[in-house]
CSV table of C-alpha atoms in Angstrom, one decimal:
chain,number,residue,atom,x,y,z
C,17,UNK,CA,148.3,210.4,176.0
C,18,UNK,CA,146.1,207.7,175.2
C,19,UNK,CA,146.2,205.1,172.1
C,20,UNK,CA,143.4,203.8,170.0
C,21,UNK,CA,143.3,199.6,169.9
C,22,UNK,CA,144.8,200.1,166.3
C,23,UNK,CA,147.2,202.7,166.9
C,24,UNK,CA,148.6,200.1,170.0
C,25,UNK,CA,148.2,197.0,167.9
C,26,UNK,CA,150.7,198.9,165.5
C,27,UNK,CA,153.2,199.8,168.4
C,28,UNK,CA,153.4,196.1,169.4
C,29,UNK,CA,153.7,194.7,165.9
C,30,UNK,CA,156.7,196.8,165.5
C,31,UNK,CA,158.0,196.6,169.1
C,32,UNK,CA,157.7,193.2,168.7
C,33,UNK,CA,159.6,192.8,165.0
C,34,UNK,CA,162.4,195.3,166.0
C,35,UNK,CA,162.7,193.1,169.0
C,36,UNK,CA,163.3,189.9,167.1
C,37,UNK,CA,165.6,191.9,164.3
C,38,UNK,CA,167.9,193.3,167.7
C,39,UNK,CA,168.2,189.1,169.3
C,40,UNK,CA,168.9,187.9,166.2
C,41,UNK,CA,172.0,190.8,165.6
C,42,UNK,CA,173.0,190.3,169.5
C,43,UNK,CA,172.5,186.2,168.5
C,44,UNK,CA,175.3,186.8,165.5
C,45,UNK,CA,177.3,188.8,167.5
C,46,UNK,CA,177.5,186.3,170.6
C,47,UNK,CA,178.2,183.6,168.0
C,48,UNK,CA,181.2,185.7,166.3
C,49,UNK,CA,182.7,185.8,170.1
C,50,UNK,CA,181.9,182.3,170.4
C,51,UNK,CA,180.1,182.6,173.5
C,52,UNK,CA,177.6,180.2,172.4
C,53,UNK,CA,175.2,180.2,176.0
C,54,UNK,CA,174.6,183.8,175.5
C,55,UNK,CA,174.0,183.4,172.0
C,56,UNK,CA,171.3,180.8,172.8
C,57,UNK,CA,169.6,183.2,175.0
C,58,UNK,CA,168.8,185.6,172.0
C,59,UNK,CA,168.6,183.1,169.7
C,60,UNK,CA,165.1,181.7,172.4
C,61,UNK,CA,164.3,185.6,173.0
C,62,UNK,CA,164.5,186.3,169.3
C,63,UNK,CA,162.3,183.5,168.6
C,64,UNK,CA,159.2,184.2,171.9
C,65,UNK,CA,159.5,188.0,170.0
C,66,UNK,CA,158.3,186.3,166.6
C,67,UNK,CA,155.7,184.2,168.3
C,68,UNK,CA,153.9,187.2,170.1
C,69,UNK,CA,154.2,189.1,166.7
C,70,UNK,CA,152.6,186.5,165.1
C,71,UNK,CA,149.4,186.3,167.5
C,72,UNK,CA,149.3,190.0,168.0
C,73,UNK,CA,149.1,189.7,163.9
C,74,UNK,CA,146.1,186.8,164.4
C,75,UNK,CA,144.7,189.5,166.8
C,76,UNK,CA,144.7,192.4,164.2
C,77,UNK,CA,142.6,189.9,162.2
C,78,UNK,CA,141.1,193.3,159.5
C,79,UNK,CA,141.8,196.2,161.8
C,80,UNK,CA,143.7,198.8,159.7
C,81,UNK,CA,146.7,199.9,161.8
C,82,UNK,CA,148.2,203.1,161.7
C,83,UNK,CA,151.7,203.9,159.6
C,84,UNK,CA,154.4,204.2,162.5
C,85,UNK,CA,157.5,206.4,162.3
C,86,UNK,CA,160.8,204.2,163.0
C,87,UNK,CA,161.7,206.2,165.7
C,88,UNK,CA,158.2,205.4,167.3
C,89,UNK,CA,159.5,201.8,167.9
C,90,UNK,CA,163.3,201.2,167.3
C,91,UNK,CA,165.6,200.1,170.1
C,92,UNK,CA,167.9,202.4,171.2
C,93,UNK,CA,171.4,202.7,170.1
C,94,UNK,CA,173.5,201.3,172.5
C,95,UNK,CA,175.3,204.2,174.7
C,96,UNK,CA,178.9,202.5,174.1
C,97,UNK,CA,178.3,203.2,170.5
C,98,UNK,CA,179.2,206.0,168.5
C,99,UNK,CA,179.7,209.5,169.3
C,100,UNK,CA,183.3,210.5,168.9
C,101,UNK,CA,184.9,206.8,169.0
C,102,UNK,CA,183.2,205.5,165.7
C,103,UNK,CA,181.5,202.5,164.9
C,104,UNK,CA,183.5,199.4,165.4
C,105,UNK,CA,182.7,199.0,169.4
C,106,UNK,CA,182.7,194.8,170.0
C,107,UNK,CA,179.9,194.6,172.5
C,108,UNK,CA,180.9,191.6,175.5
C,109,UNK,CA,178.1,189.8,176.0
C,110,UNK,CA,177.6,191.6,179.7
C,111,UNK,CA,176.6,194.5,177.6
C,112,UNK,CA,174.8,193.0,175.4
C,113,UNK,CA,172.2,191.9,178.0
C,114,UNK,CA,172.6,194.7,179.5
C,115,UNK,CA,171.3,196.8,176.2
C,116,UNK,CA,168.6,194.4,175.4
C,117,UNK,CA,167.5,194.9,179.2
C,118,UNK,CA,167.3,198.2,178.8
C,119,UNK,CA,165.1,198.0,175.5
C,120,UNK,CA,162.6,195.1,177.0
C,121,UNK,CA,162.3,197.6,180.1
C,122,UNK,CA,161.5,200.7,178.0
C,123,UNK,CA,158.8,198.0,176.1
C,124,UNK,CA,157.5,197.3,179.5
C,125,UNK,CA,157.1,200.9,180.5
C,126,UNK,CA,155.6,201.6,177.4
C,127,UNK,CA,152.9,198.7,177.8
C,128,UNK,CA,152.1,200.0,181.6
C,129,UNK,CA,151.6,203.3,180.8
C,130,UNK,CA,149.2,202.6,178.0
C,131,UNK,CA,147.4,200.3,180.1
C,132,UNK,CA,147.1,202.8,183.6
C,133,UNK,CA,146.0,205.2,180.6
C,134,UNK,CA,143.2,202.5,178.5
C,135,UNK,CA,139.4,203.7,178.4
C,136,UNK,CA,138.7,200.5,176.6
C,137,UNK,CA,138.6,197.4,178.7
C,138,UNK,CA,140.0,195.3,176.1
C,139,UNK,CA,143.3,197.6,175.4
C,140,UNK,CA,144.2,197.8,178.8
C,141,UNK,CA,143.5,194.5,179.5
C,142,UNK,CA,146.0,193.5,176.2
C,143,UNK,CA,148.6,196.2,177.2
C,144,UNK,CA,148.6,194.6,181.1
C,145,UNK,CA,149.3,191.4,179.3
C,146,UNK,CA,151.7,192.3,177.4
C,147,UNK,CA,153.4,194.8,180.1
C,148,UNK,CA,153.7,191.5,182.0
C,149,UNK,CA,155.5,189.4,178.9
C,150,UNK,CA,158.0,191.9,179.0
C,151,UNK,CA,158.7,192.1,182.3
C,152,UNK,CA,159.2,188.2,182.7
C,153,UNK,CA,161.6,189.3,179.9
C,154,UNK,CA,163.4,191.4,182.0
C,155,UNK,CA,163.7,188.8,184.8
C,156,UNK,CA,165.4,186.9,182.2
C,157,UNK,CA,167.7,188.5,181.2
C,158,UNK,CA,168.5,189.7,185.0
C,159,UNK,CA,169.3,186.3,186.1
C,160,UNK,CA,171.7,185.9,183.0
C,161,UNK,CA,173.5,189.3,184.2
C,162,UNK,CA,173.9,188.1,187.0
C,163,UNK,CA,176.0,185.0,185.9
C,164,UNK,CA,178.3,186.9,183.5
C,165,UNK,CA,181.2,188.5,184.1
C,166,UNK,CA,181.4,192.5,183.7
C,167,UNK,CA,184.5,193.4,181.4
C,168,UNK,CA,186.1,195.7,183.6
C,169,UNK,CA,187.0,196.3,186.9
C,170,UNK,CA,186.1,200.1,186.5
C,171,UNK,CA,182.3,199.5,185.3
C,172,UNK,CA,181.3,200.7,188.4
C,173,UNK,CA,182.2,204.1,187.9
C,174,UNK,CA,181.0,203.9,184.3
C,175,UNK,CA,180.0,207.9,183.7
C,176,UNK,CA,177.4,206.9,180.7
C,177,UNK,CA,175.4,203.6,182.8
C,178,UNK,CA,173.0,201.9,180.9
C,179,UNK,CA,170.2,202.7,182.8
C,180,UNK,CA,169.2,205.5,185.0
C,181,UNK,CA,170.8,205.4,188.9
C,182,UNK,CA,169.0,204.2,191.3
C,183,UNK,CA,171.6,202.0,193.1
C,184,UNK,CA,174.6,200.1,192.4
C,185,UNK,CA,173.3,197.1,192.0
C,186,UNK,CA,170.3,195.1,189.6
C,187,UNK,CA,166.8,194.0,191.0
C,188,UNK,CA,166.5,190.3,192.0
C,189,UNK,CA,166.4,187.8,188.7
M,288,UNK,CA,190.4,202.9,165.1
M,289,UNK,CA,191.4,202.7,160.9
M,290,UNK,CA,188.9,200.8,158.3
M,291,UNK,CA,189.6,198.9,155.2
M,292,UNK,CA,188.6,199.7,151.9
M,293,UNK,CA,185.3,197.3,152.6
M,294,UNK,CA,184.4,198.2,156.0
M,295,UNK,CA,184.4,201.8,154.7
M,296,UNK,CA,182.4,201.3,152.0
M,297,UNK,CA,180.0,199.0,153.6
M,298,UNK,CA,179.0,201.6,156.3
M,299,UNK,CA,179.2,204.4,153.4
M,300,UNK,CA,176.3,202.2,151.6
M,301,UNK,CA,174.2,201.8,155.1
M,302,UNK,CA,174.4,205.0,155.9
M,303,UNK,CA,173.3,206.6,152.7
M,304,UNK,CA,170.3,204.1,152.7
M,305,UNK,CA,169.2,204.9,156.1
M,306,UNK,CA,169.5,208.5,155.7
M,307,UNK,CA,167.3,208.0,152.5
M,308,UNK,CA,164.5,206.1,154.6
M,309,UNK,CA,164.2,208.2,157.5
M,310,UNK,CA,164.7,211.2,154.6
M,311,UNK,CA,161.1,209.7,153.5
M,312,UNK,CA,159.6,209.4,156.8
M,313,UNK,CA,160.6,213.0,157.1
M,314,UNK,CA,159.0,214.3,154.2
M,315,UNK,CA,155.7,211.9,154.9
M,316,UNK,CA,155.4,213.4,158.4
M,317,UNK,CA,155.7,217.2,156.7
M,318,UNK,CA,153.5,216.5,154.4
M,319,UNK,CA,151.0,215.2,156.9
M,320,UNK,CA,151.5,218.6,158.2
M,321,UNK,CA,150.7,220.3,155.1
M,322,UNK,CA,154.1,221.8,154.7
M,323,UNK,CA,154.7,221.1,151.6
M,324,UNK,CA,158.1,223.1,151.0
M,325,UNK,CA,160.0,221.0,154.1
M,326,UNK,CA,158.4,218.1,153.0
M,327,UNK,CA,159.8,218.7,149.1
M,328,UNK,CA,163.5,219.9,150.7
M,329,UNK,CA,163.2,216.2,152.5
M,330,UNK,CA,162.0,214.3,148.9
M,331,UNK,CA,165.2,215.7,147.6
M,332,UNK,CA,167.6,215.0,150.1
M,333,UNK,CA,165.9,211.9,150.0
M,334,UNK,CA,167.2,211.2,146.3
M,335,UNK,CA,170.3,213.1,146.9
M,336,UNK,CA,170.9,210.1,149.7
M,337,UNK,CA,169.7,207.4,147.2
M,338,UNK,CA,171.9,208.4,144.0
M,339,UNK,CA,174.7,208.6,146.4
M,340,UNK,CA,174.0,205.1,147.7
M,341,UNK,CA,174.0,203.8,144.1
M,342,UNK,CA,176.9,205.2,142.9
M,343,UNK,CA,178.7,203.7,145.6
M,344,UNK,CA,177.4,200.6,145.0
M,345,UNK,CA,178.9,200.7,141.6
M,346,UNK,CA,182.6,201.8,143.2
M,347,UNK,CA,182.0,198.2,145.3
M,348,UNK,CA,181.9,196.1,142.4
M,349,UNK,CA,182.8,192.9,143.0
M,350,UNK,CA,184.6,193.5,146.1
M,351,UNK,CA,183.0,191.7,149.3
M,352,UNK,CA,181.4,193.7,152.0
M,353,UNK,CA,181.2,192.6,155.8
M,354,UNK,CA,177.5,191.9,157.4
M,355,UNK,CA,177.3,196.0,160.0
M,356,UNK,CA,175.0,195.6,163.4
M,357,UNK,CA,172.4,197.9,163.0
M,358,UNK,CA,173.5,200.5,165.6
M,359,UNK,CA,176.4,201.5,163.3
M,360,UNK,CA,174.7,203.3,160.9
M,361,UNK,CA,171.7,204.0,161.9
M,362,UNK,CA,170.5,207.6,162.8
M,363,UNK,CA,170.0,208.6,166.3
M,364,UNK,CA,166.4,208.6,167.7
M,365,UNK,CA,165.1,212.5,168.0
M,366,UNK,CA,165.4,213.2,171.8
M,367,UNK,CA,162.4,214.9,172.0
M,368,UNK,CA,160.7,211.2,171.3
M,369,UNK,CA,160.8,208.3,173.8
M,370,UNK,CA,161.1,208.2,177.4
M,371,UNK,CA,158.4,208.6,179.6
M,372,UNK,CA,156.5,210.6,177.8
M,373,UNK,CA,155.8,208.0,175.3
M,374,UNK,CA,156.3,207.8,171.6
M,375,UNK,CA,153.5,209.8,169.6
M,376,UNK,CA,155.7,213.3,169.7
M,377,UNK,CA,154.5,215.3,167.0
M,378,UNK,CA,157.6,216.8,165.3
M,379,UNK,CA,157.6,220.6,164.2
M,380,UNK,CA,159.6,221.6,160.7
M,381,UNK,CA,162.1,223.0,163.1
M,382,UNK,CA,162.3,219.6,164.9
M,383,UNK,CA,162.7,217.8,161.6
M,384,UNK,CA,165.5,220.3,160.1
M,385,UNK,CA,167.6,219.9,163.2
M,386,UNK,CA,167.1,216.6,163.6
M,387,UNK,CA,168.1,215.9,160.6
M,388,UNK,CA,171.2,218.1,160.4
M,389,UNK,CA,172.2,216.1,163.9
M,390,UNK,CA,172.4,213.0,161.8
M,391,UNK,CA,173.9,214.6,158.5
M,392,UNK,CA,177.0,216.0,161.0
M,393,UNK,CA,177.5,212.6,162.5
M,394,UNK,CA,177.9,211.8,159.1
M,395,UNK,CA,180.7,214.3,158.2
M,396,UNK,CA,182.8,213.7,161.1
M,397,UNK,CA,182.7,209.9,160.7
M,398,UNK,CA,184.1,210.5,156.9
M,399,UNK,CA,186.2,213.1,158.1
M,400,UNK,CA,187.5,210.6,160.8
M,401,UNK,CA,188.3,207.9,158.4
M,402,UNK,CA,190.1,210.4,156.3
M,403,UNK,CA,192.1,211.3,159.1
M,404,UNK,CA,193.0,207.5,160.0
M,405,UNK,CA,192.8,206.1,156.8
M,406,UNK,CA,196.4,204.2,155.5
M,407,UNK,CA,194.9,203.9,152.1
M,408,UNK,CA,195.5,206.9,149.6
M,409,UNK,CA,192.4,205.6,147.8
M,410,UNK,CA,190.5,205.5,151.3
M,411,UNK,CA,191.3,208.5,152.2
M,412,UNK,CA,190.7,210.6,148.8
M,413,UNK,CA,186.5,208.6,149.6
M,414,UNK,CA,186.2,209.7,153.1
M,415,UNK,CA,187.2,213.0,152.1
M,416,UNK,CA,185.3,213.3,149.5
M,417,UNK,CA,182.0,211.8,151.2
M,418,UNK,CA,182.7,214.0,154.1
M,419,UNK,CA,182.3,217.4,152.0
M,420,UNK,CA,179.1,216.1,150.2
M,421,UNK,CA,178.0,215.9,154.1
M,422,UNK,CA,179.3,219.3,154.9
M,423,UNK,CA,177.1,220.7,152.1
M,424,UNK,CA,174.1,218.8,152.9
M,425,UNK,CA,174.7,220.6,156.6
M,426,UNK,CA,174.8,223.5,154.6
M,427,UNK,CA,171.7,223.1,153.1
M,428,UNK,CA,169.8,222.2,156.1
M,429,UNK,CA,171.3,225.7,158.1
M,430,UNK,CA,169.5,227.2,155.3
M,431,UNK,CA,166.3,225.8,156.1
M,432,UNK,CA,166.9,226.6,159.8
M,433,UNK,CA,167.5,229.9,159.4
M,434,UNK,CA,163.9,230.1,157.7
M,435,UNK,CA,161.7,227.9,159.9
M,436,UNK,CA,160.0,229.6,162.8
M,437,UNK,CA,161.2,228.3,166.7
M,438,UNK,CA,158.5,226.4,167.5
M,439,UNK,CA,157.8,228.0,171.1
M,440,UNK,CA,159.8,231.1,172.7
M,441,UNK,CA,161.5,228.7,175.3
M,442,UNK,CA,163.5,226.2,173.1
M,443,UNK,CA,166.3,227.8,173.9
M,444,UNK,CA,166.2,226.8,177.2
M,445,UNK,CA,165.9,223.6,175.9
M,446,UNK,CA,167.5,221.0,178.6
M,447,UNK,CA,168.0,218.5,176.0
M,448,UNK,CA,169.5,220.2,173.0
M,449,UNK,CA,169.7,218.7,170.0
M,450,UNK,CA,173.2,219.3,169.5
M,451,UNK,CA,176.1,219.3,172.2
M,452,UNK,CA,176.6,223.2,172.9
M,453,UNK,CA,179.1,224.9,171.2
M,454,UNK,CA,177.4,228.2,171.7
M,455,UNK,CA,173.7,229.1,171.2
M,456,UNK,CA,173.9,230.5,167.7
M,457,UNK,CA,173.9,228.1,164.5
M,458,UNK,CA,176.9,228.4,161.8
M,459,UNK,CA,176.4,230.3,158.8
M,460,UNK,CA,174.5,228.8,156.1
């Protein structure tokens, strides 16, 4: 498919808001474990989320943008949670960045395929921008996987991974 | 796991009001579709959702409620949306109804789960009875099912059900 510059202004708004809303739970959370490096790390990735709200907001300028359905923008849940086990799953941070990885990867797939799909210079110039953000996002987050310890021994043979195989271990931070 | 009294209530309250907002989105996105009887079934269960929500509220009273992480009560995102195909998936009525009874049996079996666990008499008569008020919304919706045309002849090859399969027919209404 292909968007409109309003209909993709209106993605990235909300992308952008749901983003802050998720770092600042994952922030709390962190805090309540009192694991207060990782808690810093959404607290900064909670607040770049507000900032590029705020000048894709200046960018909007009197566009009217489209109503979006939640489910158009909204993180996913996290796979650890609910199902049959209920509610009350205590993320370690390990998962945590792991979750918001996923989610910032899924916004920078989202950006790239709007851009390779843009017949208007200036959206797929903005979505390649912004596909890029993300994606230094990723990198990010990466390099803090990297220094924190997984939970369990058995995570390697986790049946329900975060993200899809394609090897055992994460890209280079 | 087994909740307290304020846990219980606190996701009881959250779940209500989120089934009441994407109840609205529902209807919205019917009515875009000029059907105007899903869309009214969804304005109902809409209210249905908010009355419940209120007089829950007034069973909290005074007591304090803990702060829930969004993921714990919010409704699942429709699997037909998301992915690489991108986010502007045009739901069908049929879509909407099961989706929507997905969510609404999630529901039940938490209730019915805390019921099971629960240590409080007073606990356990809530879940119970917040579980049947599920059961009958299900109810409800299998109606609607039963009435809405399949969408396209191959749903029921359908790699990505809606629901985990149990068999390929629907329960009674």
């Amino acid at each position: 498919m292909s968007y409109t510059l309003p209909e993709f202004l209106a993605h990235a708004i909300a992308m952008e808001q749901e983003a802050a809303d998720r770092y600042l739970e994952l922030a709390d959370m962190m805090e309540a474990h009192h694991n207060d490096a990782v808690s810093t790390v959404f607290r900064d990735m909670c607040r770049y989320s507000e900032m590029h709200r705020d000048s894709i907001r200046e960018r909007v300028g009197a566009i009217e943008l489209p109503k979006l359905r939640s489910w158009e923008y909204r993180w996913r849940t996290p796979p650890e949670v609910g199902g049959e086990e209920g509610f009350d799953y205590l993320m370690e941070p390990y998962h945590a960045l792991r979750y918001a990885r996923e989610n910032e990867t899924r916004a920078e797939q989202f950006y790239r395929s709007v851009a390779v799909q843009a017949q208007d210079a200036e959206l797929r110039r903005l979505a390649k921008e912004f596909a890029d953000e993300e994606k230094e996002h990723v990198a990010a987050l990466d390099k803090w996987i990297a220094n924190t310890p997984r939970p369990s021994s058995t995570w390697q043979e986790d049946p329900d991974p975060l993200q899809p195989r394609g090897g055992s271990t994460l890209p280079a931070g």
